[in-house]
Coordinates of C-alpha atoms in Angstrom, one line a residue:
X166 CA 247.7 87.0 222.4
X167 CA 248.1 90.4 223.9
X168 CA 250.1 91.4 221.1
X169 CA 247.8 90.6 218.6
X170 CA 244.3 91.3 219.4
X171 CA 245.1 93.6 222.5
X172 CA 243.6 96.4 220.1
X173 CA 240.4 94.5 219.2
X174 CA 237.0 96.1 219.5
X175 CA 236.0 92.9 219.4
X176 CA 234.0 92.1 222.9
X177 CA 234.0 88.4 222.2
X178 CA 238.0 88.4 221.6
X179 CA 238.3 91.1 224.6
X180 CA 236.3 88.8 227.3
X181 CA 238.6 85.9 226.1
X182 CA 241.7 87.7 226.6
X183 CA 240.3 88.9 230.3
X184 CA 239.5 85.3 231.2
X185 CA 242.6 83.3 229.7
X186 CA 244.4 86.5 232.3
X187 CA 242.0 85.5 235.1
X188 CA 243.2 82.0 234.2
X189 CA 246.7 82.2 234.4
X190 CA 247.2 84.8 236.8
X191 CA 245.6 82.2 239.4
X192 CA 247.4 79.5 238.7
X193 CA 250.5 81.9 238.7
X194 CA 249.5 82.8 241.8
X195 CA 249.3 78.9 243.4
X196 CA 252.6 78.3 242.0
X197 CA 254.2 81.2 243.8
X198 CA 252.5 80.2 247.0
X199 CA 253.9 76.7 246.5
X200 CA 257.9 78.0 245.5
X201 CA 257.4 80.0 248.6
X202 CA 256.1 77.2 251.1
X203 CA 259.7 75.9 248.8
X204 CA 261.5 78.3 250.1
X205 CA 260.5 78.4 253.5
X206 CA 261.0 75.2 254.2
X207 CA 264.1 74.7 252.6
X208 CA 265.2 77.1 255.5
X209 CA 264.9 74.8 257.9
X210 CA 267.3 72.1 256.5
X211 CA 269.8 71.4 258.9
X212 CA 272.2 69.1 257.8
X213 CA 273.7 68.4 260.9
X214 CA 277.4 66.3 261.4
X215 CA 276.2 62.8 259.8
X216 CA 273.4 62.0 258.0
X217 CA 271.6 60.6 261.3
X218 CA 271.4 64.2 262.6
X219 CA 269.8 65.8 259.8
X220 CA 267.0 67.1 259.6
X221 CA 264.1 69.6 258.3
X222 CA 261.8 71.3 260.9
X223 CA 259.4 73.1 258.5
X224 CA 256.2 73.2 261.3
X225 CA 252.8 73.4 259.8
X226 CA 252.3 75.0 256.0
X227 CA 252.3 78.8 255.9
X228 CA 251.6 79.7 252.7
X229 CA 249.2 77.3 251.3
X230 CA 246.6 74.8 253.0
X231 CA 244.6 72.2 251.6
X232 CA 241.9 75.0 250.2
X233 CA 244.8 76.5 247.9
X234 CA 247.2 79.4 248.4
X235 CA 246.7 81.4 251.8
X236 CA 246.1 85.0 251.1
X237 CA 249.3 86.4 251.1
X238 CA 249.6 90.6 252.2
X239 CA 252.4 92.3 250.7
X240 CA 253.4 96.1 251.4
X241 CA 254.1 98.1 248.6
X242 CA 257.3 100.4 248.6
X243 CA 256.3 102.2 246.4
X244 CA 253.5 104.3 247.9
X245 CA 255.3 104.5 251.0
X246 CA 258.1 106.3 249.6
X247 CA 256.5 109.4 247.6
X248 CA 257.1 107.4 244.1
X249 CA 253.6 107.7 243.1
X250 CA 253.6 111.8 242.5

């Protein structure tokens, strides 16, 4: 939709396009919380000698609780290096 009304003056199409972003951008952000909980616990798969000893220790969730994603602090590279000049 970008594509084709990005350049609108429209302010109707504009605060469409701003909210159907808002929209997906959250729910892009709840999936990456959950492929990372995923991930994490995935970790802590041991498989062990027979199928009696394995096991998965994942401990309590880390990147999501029952509220929705866990805000989630990244550090960005790229100020930290001089890139932004």
């Amino acid at each position: 939709r970008m594509e084709r009304e990005g350049t609108s003056a429209d302010l109707g199409i504009r605060g469409q396009i701003q909210s159907e972003s808002a929209q997906i951008g959250i729910a892009m952000q709840h999936l990456g919380a959950l492929l990372l909980e995923l991930g994490r616990t995935m970790l802590t798969l041991r498989m062990g000698r027979s199928p009696a000893e394995s096991v998965v220790n994942a401990g309590p969730a880390v990147y999501i609780s029952p509220s929705g994603p866990n805000p989630i602090m990244a550090q960005s590279w790229y100020f930290k290096t001089g890139n932004y000049k």
